[in-house]
PDB file of C-alpha atoms and ligand atoms in Angstrom:
ATOM      1  CA  MET U   1      -5.705  65.154 105.188  1.00  0.00           C
ATOM      2  CA  SER U   2      -6.590  64.759 101.518  1.00  0.00           C
ATOM      3  CA  LEU U   3      -4.632  66.754  98.901  1.00  0.00           C
ATOM      4  CA  GLY U   4      -6.291  67.521  95.205  1.00  0.00           C
ATOM      5  CA  HIS U   5      -4.955  66.252  91.897  1.00  0.00           C
ATOM      6  CA  ALA U   6      -1.866  67.298  90.537  1.00  0.00           C
ATOM      7  CA  THR U   7      -2.437  70.185  88.591  1.00  0.00           C
ATOM      8  CA  THR U   8      -1.951  69.725  84.370  1.00  0.00           C
ATOM      9  CA  ALA U   9       0.877  72.297  84.356  1.00  0.00           C
ATOM     10  CA  ARG U  10       2.579  69.737  87.089  1.00  0.00           C
ATOM     11  CA  ILE U  11       3.101  72.644  89.579  1.00  0.00           C
ATOM     12  CA  ASN U  12       4.607  71.914  92.779  1.00  0.00           C
ATOM     13  CA  ARG U  13       2.547  73.648  95.847  1.00  0.00           C
ATOM     14  CA  ARG U  14       4.544  73.710  99.000  1.00  0.00           C
ATOM     15  CA  ILE U  15       3.740  75.454 102.321  1.00  0.00           C
ATOM     16  CA  VAL U  16       6.922  76.740 103.987  1.00  0.00           C
ATOM     17  CA  LEU U  17       7.381  77.903 107.507  1.00  0.00           C
ATOM     18  CA  ALA U  18       7.282  81.825 107.042  1.00  0.00           C
ATOM     19  CA  ALA U  19       8.122  82.817 110.834  1.00  0.00           C
ATOM     20  CA  ARG U  20       8.039  80.975 114.061  1.00  0.00           C
ATOM     21  CA  PRO U  21       5.227  80.907 116.346  1.00  0.00           C
ATOM     22  CA  ARG U  22       5.003  81.704 119.929  1.00  0.00           C
ATOM     23  CA  GLY U  23       1.795  79.891 120.981  1.00  0.00           C
ATOM     24  CA  LEU U  24      -0.618  78.787 118.569  1.00  0.00           C
ATOM     25  CA  PRO U  25       0.510  79.002 114.679  1.00  0.00           C
ATOM     26  CA  THR U  26      -1.938  80.910 112.575  1.00  0.00           C
ATOM     27  CA  PRO U  27      -1.945  81.382 108.575  1.00  0.00           C
ATOM     28  CA  ALA U  28       0.795  84.019 109.308  1.00  0.00           C
ATOM     29  CA  HIS U  29       3.374  81.716 110.077  1.00  0.00           C
ATOM     30  CA  PHE U  30       2.939  79.802 106.810  1.00  0.00           C
ATOM     31  CA  ARG U  31       3.536  80.618 103.367  1.00  0.00           C
ATOM     32  CA  LEU U  32       2.378  79.164  99.924  1.00  0.00           C
ATOM     33  CA  GLU U  33       4.870  78.618  97.445  1.00  0.00           C
ATOM     34  CA  GLU U  34       4.899  77.418  94.017  1.00  0.00           C
ATOM     35  CA  GLY U  35       7.658  75.981  91.956  1.00  0.00           C
ATOM     36  CA  PRO U  36       8.694  73.590  89.237  1.00  0.00           C
ATOM     37  CA  VAL U  37       8.348  70.131  89.914  1.00  0.00           C
ATOM     38  CA  PRO U  38      11.554  68.460  90.640  1.00  0.00           C
ATOM     39  CA  GLU U  39      13.217  65.880  88.531  1.00  0.00           C
ATOM     40  CA  PRO U  40      14.397  62.463  89.974  1.00  0.00           C
ATOM     41  CA  GLY U  41      18.394  61.867  89.784  1.00  0.00           C
ATOM     42  CA  GLU U  42      19.768  58.632  89.665  1.00  0.00           C
ATOM     43  CA  GLY U  43      18.832  56.574  92.543  1.00  0.00           C
ATOM     44  CA  GLN U  44      15.789  58.985  93.038  1.00  0.00           C
ATOM     45  CA  VAL U  45      11.983  58.643  92.980  1.00  0.00           C
ATOM     46  CA  LEU U  46       9.487  61.316  92.138  1.00  0.00           C
ATOM     47  CA  LEU U  47       6.686  61.271  94.674  1.00  0.00           C
ATOM     48  CA  ARG U  48       3.303  62.656  94.662  1.00  0.00           C
ATOM     49  CA  THR U  49       1.373  63.237  97.691  1.00  0.00           C
ATOM     50  CA  LEU U  50      -2.027  61.685  98.156  1.00  0.00           C
ATOM     51  CA  HIS U  51      -2.605  62.095 101.966  1.00  0.00           C
ATOM     52  CA  LEU U  52      -0.673  64.276 104.651  1.00  0.00           C
ATOM     53  CA  SER U  53      -0.670  63.745 108.139  1.00  0.00           C
ATOM     54  CA  LEU U  54      -1.138  66.365 110.528  1.00  0.00           C
ATOM     55  CA  ASP U  55       0.262  65.809 114.023  1.00  0.00           C
ATOM     56  CA  PRO U  56       1.117  67.483 117.179  1.00  0.00           C
ATOM     57  CA  TYR U  57       4.565  66.968 116.971  1.00  0.00           C
ATOM     58  CA  MET U  58       4.784  69.459 114.140  1.00  0.00           C
ATOM     59  CA  ARG U  59       4.486  72.231 116.614  1.00  0.00           C
ATOM     60  CA  GLN U  60       7.528  71.839 118.418  1.00  0.00           C
ATOM     61  CA  LEU U  61       9.502  71.510 114.980  1.00  0.00           C
ATOM     62  CA  MET U  62       8.250  75.055 114.370  1.00  0.00           C
ATOM     63  CA  ASP U  63      10.550  76.030 117.272  1.00  0.00           C
ATOM     64  CA  GLU U  64      14.251  76.941 116.923  1.00  0.00           C
ATOM     65  CA  VAL U  65      15.176  74.554 119.362  1.00  0.00           C
ATOM     66  CA  ALA U  66      14.228  71.405 118.107  1.00  0.00           C
ATOM     67  CA  PRO U  67      12.612  68.267 120.370  1.00  0.00           C
ATOM     68  CA  VAL U  68      15.219  65.530 120.889  1.00  0.00           C
ATOM     69  CA  TYR U  69      14.222  63.264 118.056  1.00  0.00           C
ATOM     70  CA  ALA U  70      13.830  65.856 115.293  1.00  0.00           C
ATOM     71  CA  ALA U  71      15.484  68.937 113.439  1.00  0.00           C
ATOM     72  CA  SER U  72      13.732  72.298 113.871  1.00  0.00           C
ATOM     73  CA  VAL U  73      12.338  73.618 110.566  1.00  0.00           C
ATOM     74  CA  PRO U  74      14.613  76.149 109.019  1.00  0.00           C
ATOM     75  CA  LEU U  75      12.648  79.549 108.159  1.00  0.00           C
ATOM     76  CA  GLY U  76      11.451  78.982 104.223  1.00  0.00           C
ATOM     77  CA  ALA U  77      11.735  75.344 104.025  1.00  0.00           C
ATOM     78  CA  PRO U  78       8.702  73.279 103.575  1.00  0.00           C
ATOM     79  CA  MET U  79       7.020  71.674 106.741  1.00  0.00           C
ATOM     80  CA  PRO U  80       7.894  67.869 107.327  1.00  0.00           C
ATOM     81  CA  GLY U  81       5.214  65.479 107.732  1.00  0.00           C
ATOM     82  CA  GLY U  82       4.310  61.590 107.304  1.00  0.00           C
ATOM     83  CA  THR U  83       2.599  61.030 103.830  1.00  0.00           C
ATOM     84  CA  VAL U  84       1.105  58.512 101.656  1.00  0.00           C
ATOM     85  CA  ASN U  85       2.536  58.841  97.976  1.00  0.00           C
ATOM     86  CA  ARG U  86       2.174  57.483  94.630  1.00  0.00           C
ATOM     87  CA  VAL U  87       5.330  56.986  92.633  1.00  0.00           C
ATOM     88  CA  VAL U  88       5.119  59.431  89.629  1.00  0.00           C
ATOM     89  CA  ALA U  89       8.784  58.522  88.101  1.00  0.00           C
ATOM     90  CA  SER U  90      11.132  56.599  89.287  1.00  0.00           C
ATOM     91  CA  ARG U  91      14.823  56.084  88.576  1.00  0.00           C
ATOM     92  CA  HIS U  92      15.596  53.854  91.663  1.00  0.00           C
ATOM     93  CA  PRO U  93      15.859  49.630  91.264  1.00  0.00           C
ATOM     94  CA  GLN U  94      13.348  48.954  93.766  1.00  0.00           C
ATOM     95  CA  PHE U  95      10.238  51.583  92.998  1.00  0.00           C
ATOM     96  CA  SER U  96       8.245  51.541  89.827  1.00  0.00           C
ATOM     97  CA  ALA U  97       6.121  54.247  88.858  1.00  0.00           C
ATOM     98  CA  GLY U  98       2.306  53.472  90.050  1.00  0.00           C
ATOM     99  CA  ASP U  99       3.604  51.929  93.396  1.00  0.00           C
ATOM    100  CA  LEU U 100       2.103  53.356  96.280  1.00  0.00           C
ATOM    101  CA  VAL U 101       4.308  54.062  99.142  1.00  0.00           C
ATOM    102  CA  LEU U 102       4.545  55.498 102.858  1.00  0.00           C
ATOM    103  CA  GLY U 103       6.918  58.379 102.726  1.00  0.00           C
ATOM    104  CA  ASN U 104       7.812  61.881 104.513  1.00  0.00           C
ATOM    105  CA  ALA U 105       7.431  64.375 101.613  1.00  0.00           C
ATOM    106  CA  GLY U 106       5.862  66.810 103.786  1.00  0.00           C
ATOM    107  CA  TRP U 107       3.421  69.660 103.137  1.00  0.00           C
ATOM    108  CA  GLN U 108       4.135  69.611  99.271  1.00  0.00           C
ATOM    109  CA  ASP U 109       2.553  68.157  96.183  1.00  0.00           C
ATOM    110  CA  TYR U 110       5.785  66.340  94.914  1.00  0.00           C
ATOM    111  CA  ALA U 111       8.901  65.566  96.461  1.00  0.00           C
ATOM    112  CA  LEU U 112      12.041  63.669  95.784  1.00  0.00           C
ATOM    113  CA  SER U 113      13.349  60.465  97.776  1.00  0.00           C
ATOM    114  CA  ASP U 114      16.225  58.149  97.609  1.00  0.00           C
ATOM    115  CA  GLY U 115      14.129  55.425  98.679  1.00  0.00           C
ATOM    116  CA  GLN U 116      15.491  54.910 102.102  1.00  0.00           C
ATOM    117  CA  ASP U 117      12.635  56.410 103.903  1.00  0.00           C
ATOM    118  CA  LEU U 118       9.726  54.874 101.849  1.00  0.00           C
ATOM    119  CA  GLN U 119       7.706  51.968 102.947  1.00  0.00           C
ATOM    120  CA  PRO U 120       5.914  50.226 100.147  1.00  0.00           C
ATOM    121  CA  LEU U 121       2.140  49.920 100.793  1.00  0.00           C
ATOM    122  CA  GLY U 122       1.294  47.509  98.057  1.00  0.00           C
ATOM    123  CA  GLN U 123      -2.367  47.628  97.021  1.00  0.00           C
ATOM    124  CA  MET U 124      -4.628  49.453  99.816  1.00  0.00           C
ATOM    125  CA  ALA U 125      -8.822  50.047  99.571  1.00  0.00           C
ATOM    126  CA  GLN U 126      -7.915  53.184 101.804  1.00  0.00           C
ATOM    127  CA  PRO U 127      -4.283  54.241 101.838  1.00  0.00           C
ATOM    128  CA  SER U 128      -4.704  57.211 104.306  1.00  0.00           C
ATOM    129  CA  LEU U 129      -5.237  54.064 106.776  1.00  0.00           C
ATOM    130  CA  ALA U 130      -1.437  54.069 106.604  1.00  0.00           C
ATOM    131  CA  LEU U 131      -1.047  57.685 108.379  1.00  0.00           C
ATOM    132  CA  GLY U 132      -4.036  56.635 110.902  1.00  0.00           C
ATOM    133  CA  GLY U 133      -5.386  53.301 112.168  1.00  0.00           C
ATOM    134  CA  LEU U 134      -2.656  51.361 110.744  1.00  0.00           C
ATOM    135  CA  GLY U 135       0.206  54.352 111.275  1.00  0.00           C
ATOM    136  CA  MET U 136       2.285  55.874 113.799  1.00  0.00           C
ATOM    137  CA  PRO U 137      -0.644  57.203 116.135  1.00  0.00           C
ATOM    138  CA  ALA U 138      -2.012  53.492 116.447  1.00  0.00           C
ATOM    139  CA  PHE U 139       1.591  52.275 116.852  1.00  0.00           C
ATOM    140  CA  THR U 140       1.813  54.561 119.920  1.00  0.00           C
ATOM    141  CA  ALA U 141      -1.368  53.410 121.393  1.00  0.00           C
ATOM    142  CA  HIS U 142      -0.838  49.864 120.912  1.00  0.00           C
ATOM    143  CA  VAL U 143       2.752  49.630 122.308  1.00  0.00           C
ATOM    144  CA  GLY U 144       1.938  52.361 124.966  1.00  0.00           C
ATOM    145  CA  LEU U 145      -1.226  50.853 126.154  1.00  0.00           C
ATOM    146  CA  LEU U 146      -0.066  46.961 125.861  1.00  0.00           C
ATOM    147  CA  ASP U 147       3.542  47.263 126.879  1.00  0.00           C
ATOM    148  CA  ILE U 148       3.305  50.157 129.459  1.00  0.00           C
ATOM    149  CA  GLY U 149      -0.314  50.273 130.508  1.00  0.00           C
ATOM    150  CA  GLN U 150      -0.868  46.512 130.610  1.00  0.00           C
ATOM    151  CA  PRO U 151      -4.660  46.853 131.061  1.00  0.00           C
ATOM    152  CA  GLN U 152      -6.490  43.746 132.549  1.00  0.00           C
ATOM    153  CA  ALA U 153      -9.764  42.888 132.482  1.00  0.00           C
ATOM    154  CA  GLY U 154     -11.789  44.894 134.945  1.00  0.00           C
ATOM    155  CA  ASP U 155      -9.052  47.614 135.308  1.00  0.00           C
ATOM    156  CA  THR U 156     -10.432  51.439 135.035  1.00  0.00           C
ATOM    157  CA  VAL U 157      -8.507  52.894 132.026  1.00  0.00           C
ATOM    158  CA  VAL U 158      -8.722  56.679 131.598  1.00  0.00           C
ATOM    159  CA  VAL U 159      -7.522  58.272 128.354  1.00  0.00           C
ATOM    160  CA  ALA U 160      -6.979  61.884 127.449  1.00  0.00           C
ATOM    161  CA  ALA U 161      -7.845  63.462 124.138  1.00  0.00           C
ATOM    162  CA  ALA U 162      -9.863  60.317 123.722  1.00  0.00           C
ATOM    163  CA  THR U 163     -10.975  60.959 120.216  1.00  0.00           C
ATOM    164  CA  GLY U 164      -7.737  62.130 118.773  1.00  0.00           C
ATOM    165  CA  ALA U 165      -5.767  59.768 116.526  1.00  0.00           C
ATOM    166  CA  VAL U 166      -4.084  57.846 119.448  1.00  0.00           C
ATOM    167  CA  GLY U 167      -6.517  57.975 122.233  1.00  0.00           C
ATOM    168  CA  SER U 168      -9.194  56.686 119.948  1.00  0.00           C
ATOM    169  CA  VAL U 169      -7.236  53.951 119.404  1.00  0.00           C
ATOM    170  CA  VAL U 170      -6.017  53.493 122.980  1.00  0.00           C
ATOM    171  CA  GLY U 171      -9.613  53.403 124.257  1.00  0.00           C
ATOM    172  CA  GLN U 172     -10.768  50.484 121.746  1.00  0.00           C
ATOM    173  CA  ILE U 173      -7.668  48.369 122.181  1.00  0.00           C
ATOM    174  CA  ALA U 174      -8.629  48.912 126.264  1.00  0.00           C
ATOM    175  CA  ARG U 175     -12.232  47.397 125.605  1.00  0.00           C
ATOM    176  CA  LEU U 176     -10.900  44.882 123.598  1.00  0.00           C
ATOM    177  CA  LYS U 177      -8.768  43.651 126.540  1.00  0.00           C
ATOM    178  CA  GLY U 178     -11.994  43.943 128.980  1.00  0.00           C
ATOM    179  CA  ALA U 179     -11.125  46.745 130.678  1.00  0.00           C
ATOM    180  CA  ARG U 180     -13.555  50.025 132.041  1.00  0.00           C
ATOM    181  CA  VAL U 181     -12.647  52.783 129.717  1.00  0.00           C
ATOM    182  CA  VAL U 182     -13.277  56.347 130.285  1.00  0.00           C
ATOM    183  CA  GLY U 183     -12.302  58.926 127.942  1.00  0.00           C
ATOM    184  CA  ILE U 184     -11.839  62.520 128.490  1.00  0.00           C
ATOM    185  CA  ALA U 185     -12.182  64.881 125.379  1.00  0.00           C
ATOM    186  CA  GLY U 186     -13.279  68.716 124.353  1.00  0.00           C
ATOM    187  CA  GLY U 187     -16.818  68.868 124.275  1.00  0.00           C
ATOM    188  CA  ALA U 188     -20.135  67.006 124.098  1.00  0.00           C
ATOM    189  CA  ASP U 189     -19.955  66.116 120.459  1.00  0.00           C
ATOM    190  CA  LYS U 190     -16.628  64.469 120.926  1.00  0.00           C
ATOM    191  CA  CYS U 191     -17.657  63.025 123.894  1.00  0.00           C
ATOM    192  CA  ARG U 192     -21.025  61.130 121.885  1.00  0.00           C
ATOM    193  CA  HIS U 193     -18.629  59.947 119.363  1.00  0.00           C
ATOM    194  CA  ALA U 194     -16.329  58.231 122.331  1.00  0.00           C
ATOM    195  CA  VAL U 195     -19.219  56.356 123.704  1.00  0.00           C
ATOM    196  CA  GLN U 196     -21.658  55.765 120.781  1.00  0.00           C
ATOM    197  CA  VAL U 197     -19.291  55.096 117.951  1.00  0.00           C
ATOM    198  CA  LEU U 198     -16.111  54.125 119.627  1.00  0.00           C
ATOM    199  CA  GLY U 199     -18.211  52.216 122.506  1.00  0.00           C
ATOM    200  CA  PHE U 200     -16.085  53.751 125.564  1.00  0.00           C
ATOM    201  CA  ASP U 201     -17.860  53.520 128.779  1.00  0.00           C
ATOM    202  CA  ALA U 202     -18.007  57.054 129.760  1.00  0.00           C
ATOM    203  CA  CYS U 203     -16.365  60.201 128.351  1.00  0.00           C
ATOM    204  CA  LEU U 204     -16.197  63.494 130.051  1.00  0.00           C
ATOM    205  CA  ASP U 205     -15.949  66.937 128.561  1.00  0.00           C
ATOM    206  CA  ARG U 206     -12.688  68.693 129.762  1.00  0.00           C
ATOM    207  CA  HIS U 207     -14.164  72.237 129.472  1.00  0.00           C
ATOM    208  CA  ASP U 208     -16.595  71.146 132.374  1.00  0.00           C
ATOM    209  CA  PRO U 209     -15.382  73.276 135.287  1.00  0.00           C
ATOM    210  CA  LYS U 210     -16.394  70.356 137.635  1.00  0.00           C
ATOM    211  CA  LEU U 211     -14.187  67.824 135.466  1.00  0.00           C
ATOM    212  CA  ALA U 212     -12.199  66.803 138.612  1.00  0.00           C
ATOM    213  CA  GLU U 213     -15.600  65.826 140.380  1.00  0.00           C
ATOM    214  CA  GLN U 214     -17.433  64.153 137.353  1.00  0.00           C
ATOM    215  CA  LEU U 215     -14.018  62.209 137.040  1.00  0.00           C
ATOM    216  CA  ALA U 216     -14.040  60.775 140.820  1.00  0.00           C
ATOM    217  CA  ALA U 217     -17.551  59.745 140.290  1.00  0.00           C
ATOM    218  CA  ALA U 218     -16.736  57.978 136.854  1.00  0.00           C
ATOM    219  CA  CYS U 219     -13.920  55.707 138.523  1.00  0.00           C
ATOM    220  CA  PRO U 220     -15.335  54.784 141.777  1.00  0.00           C
ATOM    221  CA  GLU U 221     -12.622  52.120 141.983  1.00  0.00           C
ATOM    222  CA  GLY U 222      -9.786  54.580 141.075  1.00  0.00           C
ATOM    223  CA  ILE U 223      -7.741  54.567 137.807  1.00  0.00           C
ATOM    224  CA  ASP U 224      -5.384  51.519 137.324  1.00  0.00           C
ATOM    225  CA  VAL U 225      -4.134  52.662 134.070  1.00  0.00           C
ATOM    226  CA  TYR U 226      -3.889  56.807 132.677  1.00  0.00           C
ATOM    227  CA  PHE U 227      -2.905  57.125 129.039  1.00  0.00           C
ATOM    228  CA  GLU U 228      -1.686  60.756 128.925  1.00  0.00           C
ATOM    229  CA  ASN U 229      -1.761  62.790 125.947  1.00  0.00           C
ATOM    230  CA  VAL U 230      -2.503  66.634 126.862  1.00  0.00           C
ATOM    231  CA  GLY U 231      -1.134  67.116 130.495  1.00  0.00           C
ATOM    232  CA  GLY U 232      -2.412  70.625 132.310  1.00  0.00           C
ATOM    233  CA  ALA U 233      -6.132  70.496 133.928  1.00  0.00           C
ATOM    234  CA  VAL U 234      -6.692  66.952 132.823  1.00  0.00           C
ATOM    235  CA  PHE U 235      -4.002  65.442 134.768  1.00  0.00           C
ATOM    236  CA  ASP U 236      -4.508  67.093 137.788  1.00  0.00           C
ATOM    237  CA  ALA U 237      -7.978  65.919 137.906  1.00  0.00           C
ATOM    238  CA  VAL U 238      -6.592  62.219 137.192  1.00  0.00           C
ATOM    239  CA  LEU U 239      -3.575  62.448 139.414  1.00  0.00           C
ATOM    240  CA  PRO U 240      -5.633  62.227 142.952  1.00  0.00           C
ATOM    241  CA  LEU U 241      -7.346  59.193 141.437  1.00  0.00           C
ATOM    242  CA  LEU U 242      -4.613  56.702 140.747  1.00  0.00           C
ATOM    243  CA  ASN U 243      -4.655  53.614 142.283  1.00  0.00           C
ATOM    244  CA  ILE U 244      -1.186  52.212 143.986  1.00  0.00           C
ATOM    245  CA  GLY U 245       0.758  50.555 141.131  1.00  0.00           C
ATOM    246  CA  ALA U 246      -1.055  52.601 138.412  1.00  0.00           C
ATOM    247  CA  ARG U 247       0.527  52.603 135.150  1.00  0.00           C
ATOM    248  CA  VAL U 248       0.882  56.111 133.620  1.00  0.00           C
ATOM    249  CA  ARG U 249       2.031  55.972 129.900  1.00  0.00           C
ATOM    250  CA  CYS U 250       3.154  59.536 128.986  1.00  0.00           C
ATOM    251  CA  ALA U 251       2.614  59.774 125.185  1.00  0.00           C
ATOM    252  CA  GLY U 252       2.443  63.605 125.017  1.00  0.00           C
ATOM    253  CA  THR U 253       2.247  66.713 127.397  1.00  0.00           C
ATOM    254  CA  SER U 254       3.566  69.669 128.694  1.00  0.00           C
ATOM    255  CA  PRO U 255       7.122  70.180 130.014  1.00  0.00           C
ATOM    256  CA  THR U 256       5.684  71.701 133.420  1.00  0.00           C
ATOM    257  CA  THR U 257       3.242  68.766 134.019  1.00  0.00           C
ATOM    258  CA  THR U 258       5.899  66.094 133.282  1.00  0.00           C
ATOM    259  CA  ARG U 259       7.935  67.975 136.313  1.00  0.00           C
ATOM    260  CA  ARG U 260       4.754  68.088 138.517  1.00  0.00           C
ATOM    261  CA  ARG U 261       3.759  64.213 137.454  1.00  0.00           C
ATOM    262  CA  ARG U 262       7.313  63.289 139.020  1.00  0.00           C
ATOM    263  CA  ARG U 263       7.148  65.193 142.199  1.00  0.00           C
ATOM    264  CA  ARG U 264       3.745  64.260 142.713  1.00  0.00           C
ATOM    265  CA  ALA U 265       2.851  60.453 141.497  1.00  0.00           C
ATOM    266  CA  PRO U 266       1.644  58.073 144.277  1.00  0.00           C
ATOM    267  CA  THR U 267       4.387  55.265 145.182  1.00  0.00           C
ATOM    268  CA  GLY U 268       4.505  52.394 142.946  1.00  0.00           C
ATOM    269  CA  CYS U 269       2.855  54.365 140.027  1.00  0.00           C
ATOM    270  CA  ARG U 270       4.876  53.823 136.947  1.00  0.00           C
ATOM    271  CA  CYS U 271       5.204  56.870 134.595  1.00  0.00           C
TER     272      CYS U 271
HETATM  273  N1  NAP D 301       5.431  59.585 122.019  1.00  0.00           N
HETATM  274  C1  NAP D 301       5.049  59.115 120.696  1.00  0.00           C
HETATM  275  O1  NAP D 301       5.517  58.708 119.791  1.00  0.00           O
HETATM  276  C2  NAP D 301       3.599  59.791 120.101  1.00  0.00           C
HETATM  277  C3  NAP D 301       3.217  59.609 119.070  1.00  0.00           C
HETATM  278  C4  NAP D 301       2.244  60.272 118.391  1.00  0.00           C
HETATM  279  C5  NAP D 301       1.585  61.144 119.426  1.00  0.00           C
HETATM  280  N2  NAP D 301       2.114  61.257 120.564  1.00  0.00           N
HETATM  281  C6  NAP D 301       1.472  62.437 121.367  1.00  0.00           C
HETATM  282  O2  NAP D 301       0.027  62.001 121.840  1.00  0.00           O
HETATM  283  C7  NAP D 301      -0.779  63.157 122.022  1.00  0.00           C
HETATM  284  C8  NAP D 301      -1.715  62.848 121.000  1.00  0.00           C
HETATM  285  O3  NAP D 301      -1.559  62.724 119.522  1.00  0.00           O
HETATM  286  P1  NAP D 301      -2.692  62.697 118.380  1.00  0.00           P
HETATM  287  O4  NAP D 301      -1.875  62.291 117.169  1.00  0.00           O
HETATM  288  O5  NAP D 301      -3.786  61.837 119.037  1.00  0.00           O
HETATM  289  O6  NAP D 301      -3.310  63.842 118.579  1.00  0.00           O
HETATM  290  P2  NAP D 301      -4.555  64.781 117.846  1.00  0.00           P
HETATM  291  O7  NAP D 301      -5.675  63.765 117.111  1.00  0.00           O
HETATM  292  O8  NAP D 301      -4.041  65.785 117.208  1.00  0.00           O
HETATM  293  O9  NAP D 301      -5.247  65.173 119.116  1.00  0.00           O
HETATM  294  C9  NAP D 301      -4.768  66.348 120.149  1.00  0.00           C
HETATM  295  C10 NAP D 301      -6.014  66.679 120.832  1.00  0.00           C
HETATM  296  O10 NAP D 301      -5.380  67.012 122.330  1.00  0.00           O
HETATM  297  C11 NAP D 301      -6.497  67.969 122.961  1.00  0.00           C
HETATM  298  N3  NAP D 301      -5.924  68.945 123.189  1.00  0.00           N
HETATM  299  C12 NAP D 301      -5.338  69.971 122.855  1.00  0.00           C
HETATM  300  N4  NAP D 301      -5.050  70.945 123.330  1.00  0.00           N
HETATM  301  C13 NAP D 301      -5.327  70.584 124.825  1.00  0.00           C
HETATM  302  C14 NAP D 301      -4.884  71.272 125.906  1.00  0.00           C
HETATM  303  N5  NAP D 301      -4.582  72.632 125.824  1.00  0.00           N
HETATM  304  N6  NAP D 301      -5.663  70.793 127.034  1.00  0.00           N
HETATM  305  C15 NAP D 301      -6.081  69.576 127.164  1.00  0.00           C
HETATM  306  N7  NAP D 301      -6.315  68.956 125.717  1.00  0.00           N
HETATM  307  C16 NAP D 301      -5.681  69.366 124.428  1.00  0.00           C
HETATM  308  C17 NAP D 301      -7.705  68.174 121.734  1.00  0.00           C
HETATM  309  O11 NAP D 301      -8.515  66.983 121.868  1.00  0.00           O
HETATM  310  P3  NAP D 301      -9.980  67.426 122.827  1.00  0.00           P
HETATM  311  O12 NAP D 301     -10.178  68.959 122.566  1.00  0.00           O
HETATM  312  O13 NAP D 301     -10.821  66.395 122.492  1.00  0.00           O
HETATM  313  O14 NAP D 301      -9.444  67.389 124.583  1.00  0.00           O
HETATM  314  C18 NAP D 301      -7.120  67.726 120.323  1.00  0.00           C
HETATM  315  O15 NAP D 301      -7.834  67.465 119.478  1.00  0.00           O
HETATM  316  C19 NAP D 301       0.120  64.177 121.560  1.00  0.00           C
HETATM  317  O16 NAP D 301       0.297  64.963 122.915  1.00  0.00           O
HETATM  318  C20 NAP D 301       1.337  63.840 120.637  1.00  0.00           C
HETATM  319  O17 NAP D 301       2.194  64.444 120.728  1.00  0.00           O
HETATM  320  C21 NAP D 301       3.185  60.651 120.706  1.00  0.00           C
END
């Protein structure tokens, strides 16, 4: 998401969590607040947000009980999030006004930082890439596919949420490794994008009631690597097709799917 330029009055707009959603969040769970732009203290920098990454993990942070790797967002606090920022003012020896940095300013125009969570980006023609194709989702794809999936030339690799931030990179790396890549995505437009733009060999619509049969037809040699991003019905269609010794990288799923996967995965399948 790209944010507009700073208002001339230097108001800090921020979106805070107003209520805890059950199921899908709606605008009613958030509140837009306006306040003064904070002043950096000694050792701090003032950041202006240029780009904000909206990621699936944020939904878990809205719950009262946080996931293991992050804190729950208190009601009334701004939503956290990875950002690309311009340093507006600095009282920190390692940063100067004008620097482009990767940060965690969250859903707001301005934020203060002590510099510890900032990564200098230097000059980038397209700074938003630091949150996407050169950022956290792409690292997830890279490490998950190459370290755990270990695709070999000729393998069949299936990836869920195939046109998402993680899945789109997974499929492209798998193709570079010489694998046959079958994506699963929501809708005909996304599937066309996966094949025509991302270069996947095939892509199936997860909304199709015949997904399981179509996946079996698209993977006549079974599945050697499955990159899991969603769980549920997609996982149910994949499971019977996993070859002995298949590698399953579980980047994201539902807790119920995880329990079922452990019970039903074939012998020799690493998950
Ligand atoms: N472990 C890590 O370090 C790490 C890091 C980053 C991300 N992740 C996880 O990796 C997964 C993908 O992340 P991302 O950033 O690529 O997400 P994303 O770009 O936001 O894509 C998410 C996609 O998931 C699909 N989806 C949503 N609800 C679904 C449902 N109920 N059933 C099936 N599919 C559904 C939708 O695509 P379609 O409609 O096209 O299917 C949606 O666009 C997430 O689970 C995320 O939490 C893990």
